[in-house]
Each structure stands twice: as C-alpha cells, then as structure tokens.
Short mmCIF file of C-alpha atoms and ligand atoms in Angstrom, two decimals:
data_model
loop_
_atom_site.label_atom_id
_atom_site.label_comp_id
_atom_site.label_asym_id
_atom_site.label_seq_id
_atom_site.Cartn_x
_atom_site.Cartn_y
_atom_site.Cartn_z
CA MET A 12 0.00 0.00 0.00
CA ALA A 13 1.53 3.35 -0.97
CA GLY A 14 1.88 5.76 1.93
CA GLU A 15 0.24 9.16 1.62
CA ASN A 16 3.52 10.71 2.58
CA GLY A 17 5.76 7.87 1.54
CA SER A 18 5.59 4.64 3.55
CA GLY A 19 7.44 4.82 6.83
CA GLY A 20 8.41 8.47 6.32
CA ALA A 21 8.21 11.02 9.09
CA ALA A 22 4.67 12.12 9.86
CA PRO A 23 3.94 15.69 8.89
CA ALA A 24 3.68 18.06 11.82
CA GLY A 25 0.21 19.02 12.93
CA ARG A 26 -1.58 15.79 12.16
CA PRO A 27 -3.37 14.11 15.06
CA ASN A 28 -2.50 10.60 16.18
CA LEU A 29 -4.99 7.96 15.10
CA VAL A 30 -6.17 6.10 18.21
CA LEU A 31 -8.03 2.81 17.82
CA ILE A 32 -10.21 1.64 20.69
CA GLY A 33 -12.64 -1.26 20.92
CA PHE A 34 -13.27 -4.67 22.39
CA MET A 35 -10.74 -7.51 22.20
CA ALA A 36 -10.41 -9.04 18.73
CA THR A 37 -12.08 -6.21 16.84
CA GLY A 38 -8.93 -5.88 14.68
CA LYS A 39 -7.20 -2.90 16.34
CA SER A 40 -3.66 -4.22 15.79
CA THR A 41 -4.16 -5.53 12.26
CA ILE A 42 -6.06 -2.48 11.06
CA GLY A 43 -3.77 -0.16 13.02
CA ARG A 44 -0.68 -1.47 11.23
CA LEU A 45 -2.33 -1.04 7.84
CA CYS A 46 -3.46 2.50 8.70
CA ALA A 47 0.03 3.42 9.90
CA ARG A 48 1.52 2.27 6.63
CA ALA A 49 -1.01 4.27 4.62
CA LEU A 50 -0.51 7.43 6.68
CA GLY A 51 3.27 7.21 7.01
CA PHE A 52 2.84 7.01 10.82
CA ARG A 53 4.43 4.61 13.28
CA PHE A 54 2.28 1.89 14.83
CA ARG A 55 2.27 1.42 18.61
CA ASP A 56 0.24 -1.04 20.67
CA THR A 57 -0.25 -0.31 24.39
CA ASP A 58 -0.21 -4.05 25.24
CA VAL A 59 3.18 -4.46 23.55
CA GLN A 60 4.51 -1.42 25.43
CA VAL A 61 3.32 -2.91 28.74
CA GLU A 62 4.93 -6.27 27.95
CA ARG A 63 8.24 -4.57 27.08
CA TRP A 64 8.29 -2.50 30.24
CA SER A 65 7.41 -5.37 32.56
CA GLY A 66 9.30 -8.09 30.72
CA LYS A 67 6.21 -10.31 31.08
CA THR A 68 3.32 -11.33 28.89
CA ILE A 69 -0.10 -9.82 29.62
CA SER A 70 -1.29 -13.24 30.86
CA ARG A 71 1.58 -13.43 33.34
CA ILE A 72 0.97 -9.90 34.62
CA PHE A 73 -2.69 -10.77 35.28
CA ALA A 74 -1.75 -14.08 36.94
CA GLU A 75 1.14 -12.84 39.09
CA ASP A 76 0.35 -9.19 39.79
CA GLY A 77 -3.41 -8.91 39.16
CA GLU A 78 -5.56 -6.81 36.86
CA ALA A 79 -5.09 -3.58 38.86
CA ALA A 80 -1.32 -3.76 38.31
CA PHE A 81 -1.90 -4.30 34.60
CA ARG A 82 -4.22 -1.26 34.45
CA ARG A 83 -1.56 0.95 36.06
CA LEU A 84 1.00 -0.14 33.48
CA GLU A 85 -1.55 0.39 30.70
CA SER A 86 -2.24 3.95 31.89
CA SER A 87 1.50 4.68 31.96
CA ALA A 88 1.85 3.37 28.41
CA ILE A 89 -1.02 5.60 27.30
CA ARG A 90 0.53 8.61 29.01
CA ALA A 91 3.87 8.01 27.27
CA LEU A 92 2.41 7.36 23.82
CA SER A 93 -0.07 10.26 23.97
CA ALA A 94 2.81 12.69 24.44
CA ARG A 95 4.16 11.76 21.01
CA SER A 96 2.89 12.52 17.52
CA GLY A 97 2.82 10.71 14.19
CA LEU A 98 1.43 7.54 15.75
CA VAL A 99 -1.35 5.07 15.20
CA ILE A 100 -2.07 3.80 18.73
CA ALA A 101 -3.96 0.55 19.34
CA THR A 102 -5.22 0.36 22.92
CA GLY A 103 -6.16 -2.69 24.98
CA GLY A 104 -9.90 -3.38 25.06
CA GLY A 105 -10.31 -2.17 28.64
CA ALA A 106 -8.38 1.10 28.33
CA PRO A 107 -11.36 3.43 27.58
CA VAL A 108 -13.09 2.40 30.82
CA ASP A 109 -10.80 4.86 32.65
CA PRO A 110 -11.78 8.41 31.61
CA ALA A 111 -8.25 9.64 32.41
CA ASN A 112 -6.90 7.35 29.68
CA VAL A 113 -9.41 8.74 27.19
CA ALA A 114 -8.57 12.35 28.10
CA ARG A 115 -4.88 11.68 27.45
CA LEU A 116 -5.49 9.89 24.18
CA ARG A 117 -7.71 12.71 22.98
CA GLN A 118 -5.10 15.40 23.71
CA GLY A 119 -2.95 14.37 20.77
CA GLY A 120 -5.29 12.36 18.65
CA VAL A 121 -8.65 11.43 17.24
CA ILE A 122 -10.35 8.29 18.51
CA VAL A 123 -11.97 5.68 16.27
CA LEU A 124 -14.01 2.87 17.85
CA LEU A 125 -13.90 -0.51 16.10
CA LYS A 126 -16.96 -2.69 16.58
CA ALA A 127 -17.63 -6.36 15.78
CA SER A 128 -20.49 -8.72 16.63
CA PRO A 129 -20.09 -10.93 19.76
CA GLY A 130 -20.08 -14.03 17.54
CA GLU A 131 -17.22 -12.70 15.44
CA ILE A 132 -15.29 -11.60 18.54
CA VAL A 133 -15.54 -15.11 20.02
CA GLU A 134 -14.59 -16.67 16.69
CA ARG A 135 -11.55 -14.42 16.23
CA SER A 136 -10.36 -14.61 19.85
CA SER A 137 -10.60 -18.41 19.99
CA ARG A 138 -7.70 -18.56 17.54
CA ARG A 139 -5.32 -17.12 20.16
CA ARG A 140 -5.31 -17.87 23.88
CA THR A 141 -3.48 -14.74 24.96
CA ARG A 142 -6.40 -12.93 26.56
CA PRO A 143 -6.73 -13.61 30.29
CA LEU A 144 -10.23 -12.12 30.51
CA LEU A 145 -11.54 -14.70 28.02
CA ALA A 146 -9.37 -17.66 29.05
CA ASP A 147 -10.83 -20.54 31.06
CA VAL A 148 -14.42 -19.31 30.98
CA GLU A 149 -17.18 -21.83 30.43
CA ASP A 150 -19.23 -19.73 28.06
CA PRO A 151 -16.98 -17.27 26.17
CA GLU A 152 -19.83 -15.72 24.18
CA ARG A 153 -21.72 -14.92 27.37
CA ARG A 154 -18.57 -13.41 28.91
CA VAL A 155 -18.09 -11.28 25.80
CA MET A 156 -21.71 -10.09 25.97
CA GLU A 157 -21.37 -9.18 29.66
CA LEU A 158 -18.14 -7.26 29.15
CA LEU A 159 -19.48 -5.54 26.05
CA GLU A 160 -22.57 -4.42 27.92
CA ALA A 161 -20.51 -3.12 30.83
CA ARG A 162 -18.18 -1.19 28.50
CA GLU A 163 -20.54 0.04 25.83
CA GLY A 164 -21.16 3.42 27.47
CA ALA A 165 -17.43 4.10 27.93
CA TYR A 166 -16.67 3.10 24.34
CA ASN A 167 -19.37 5.34 22.89
CA ARG A 168 -18.41 8.31 25.07
CA ALA A 169 -14.77 8.01 24.02
CA ALA A 170 -15.37 7.58 20.29
CA ASP A 171 -15.05 10.43 17.79
CA ALA A 172 -16.13 7.98 15.05
CA VAL A 173 -17.31 4.36 14.89
CA VAL A 174 -16.36 1.73 12.30
CA GLU A 175 -18.29 -1.56 12.18
CA THR A 176 -15.95 -4.36 11.09
CA THR A 177 -18.29 -7.36 11.17
CA GLY A 178 -18.09 -9.25 7.88
CA LEU A 179 -15.42 -6.91 6.46
CA SER A 180 -11.87 -7.81 5.45
CA ALA A 181 -8.99 -6.02 7.16
CA ALA A 182 -8.43 -3.99 3.99
CA GLU A 183 -12.08 -2.90 3.87
CA SER A 184 -12.10 -1.93 7.54
CA THR A 185 -8.84 -0.03 7.08
CA ALA A 186 -10.32 1.99 4.22
CA ARG A 187 -13.24 2.97 6.46
CA VAL A 188 -11.01 3.93 9.35
CA LEU A 189 -8.83 6.07 7.07
CA GLN A 190 -11.93 7.79 5.70
CA ALA A 191 -13.08 8.52 9.27
CA TYR A 192 -9.60 9.79 10.20
CA ARG A 193 -9.51 12.24 7.29
CA GLY A 194 -12.92 13.64 8.28
CA LEU A 195 -11.91 13.99 11.93
CA GLU A 196 -8.52 15.43 11.10
CA LYS A 197 -10.10 18.52 9.55
CA GLY A 198 -12.17 19.23 12.66
CA TRP A 199 -9.17 18.55 14.90
CA SER A 200 -6.96 21.08 13.08
CA ALA A 201 -9.76 23.67 13.06
CA GLY A 202 -10.31 23.10 16.80
CA ARG A 203 -6.61 23.62 17.46
CA VAL A 204 -6.60 26.86 15.49
CA ALA A 205 -9.74 28.11 17.27
CA ALA A 206 -8.29 27.23 20.67
CA ARG A 207 -5.16 29.32 20.15
C1 S3P B 329 -8.11 -6.45 27.68
C2 S3P B 329 -7.76 -6.50 26.35
C3 S3P B 329 -6.47 -6.95 25.87
C4 S3P B 329 -5.40 -6.72 26.96
C5 S3P B 329 -5.82 -7.35 28.24
C6 S3P B 329 -7.14 -6.80 28.77
C7 S3P B 329 -9.47 -6.00 28.08
O1 S3P B 329 -6.08 -6.24 24.70
O2 S3P B 329 -5.17 -5.35 27.13
O3 S3P B 329 -5.90 -8.74 28.02
O4 S3P B 329 -9.67 -5.64 29.24
O5 S3P B 329 -10.36 -5.99 27.21
P1 S3P B 329 -6.77 -6.48 23.24
O6 S3P B 329 -8.02 -5.65 23.21
O7 S3P B 329 -5.73 -6.00 22.29
O8 S3P B 329 -7.04 -7.95 23.14
#
C-alpha cells in the first residue's frame, strides 16, 4: 500500500495521532498497522509497550500481579504514547473504561471505535489464547456479551467515530477507518486553530 507521505516516512507536523479503541479481537492491531503504513505514521500497541516494560506477557501480569497492576501499566503506556505525535495507537480493550486514559489519548489524537459482533469476537479470539479475561471461561460468548454491555457506554463516550468491522476484510475496515480519520482530522486542526 503506498503511503500518503511515503511509507514509513516522518509524519507531517500538525496531524493528530490515530487512536483505535474497541473490544478484544475487533482488529485494532491488524487495522492499526495497515493504517500506519497508509498514513506514514508509526504503529504502537499499548499491550506491547506494557509487555516490554514489565518483561512479562499480559497473561503473566494478570496471573502474578493482578488486573489492577496491569491497568496501572496500561495507563502509563497511554501517558507516554499520547505525548508523542505521528502515531497510530492501538489500545487494549479495557483502556477506555478509565476516563483519564481517554482524556490523554484525545489530547494528541482522534479516537476511532472498532466494533464487531459478539459471535465474530468469540470466533476471532478463539484462535489465540493470549487474553486472560476470556481464558478458562465456560461460556466465552456470554462473557463477551457481559463485558461488552458493561463497557458500551465508555466506548461510545470516548469515540469520535465508529467503524463496524463485522463481515469486512482487514483492507475494507482499514479503508473505512482512514476515511473517518480524514474527516476527523479537519475538525481537529480547526479546533486547534480556534483554541489558540
Ligand atoms: C483487555 C484486552 C487486551 C489486553 C488485556 C485486557 C481488556 O487487549 O489489554 O488482556 O480488558 O479488554 P486487546 O483488546 O488487544 O485484546
């Protein structure tokens, strides 16, 4: 895919980060990488940042230190990444539940929510067993529904735009996210100018 500014080149100043939020297995990492290539941005994943810092997998952090410890590391990763520009940032599925995370992400970026049906989420996540919140549960679809319901409000409040990915290929979803980004980017720049 040809980059808008040359693949992998430095991002032009003044463009907002593209932040992808959404439930586990909605395609944030796959679509994020494709968007980064198209925009000439760097791709960063908050889960990967947390794993690098702690030297442990997400599953091990949950098992040995607990979810609260993971959330603290996740917030630190968000703080560090939000201070930079020229990034596509994929967040962990639980990140938008904390309004402080959303406020930080919004400072330097525009936020696109990826959605997928519970059936597709279960189907996609069953291919990898790296998600402690879905591991070892008797009824994964029910767990997904419960978590989705609990998080829906936070997701919708955080989102500047929503892209439904159910039934779409990664390339099709990427095209929709890029279209949303370009629309939001205009408003973001205008807002910055007005705020000066
Ligand atoms: C989580 C989602 C995961 C990871 C952790 C917790 C969540 O990230 O951050 O397992 O609370 O939904 P992905 O959304 O990338 O799977």
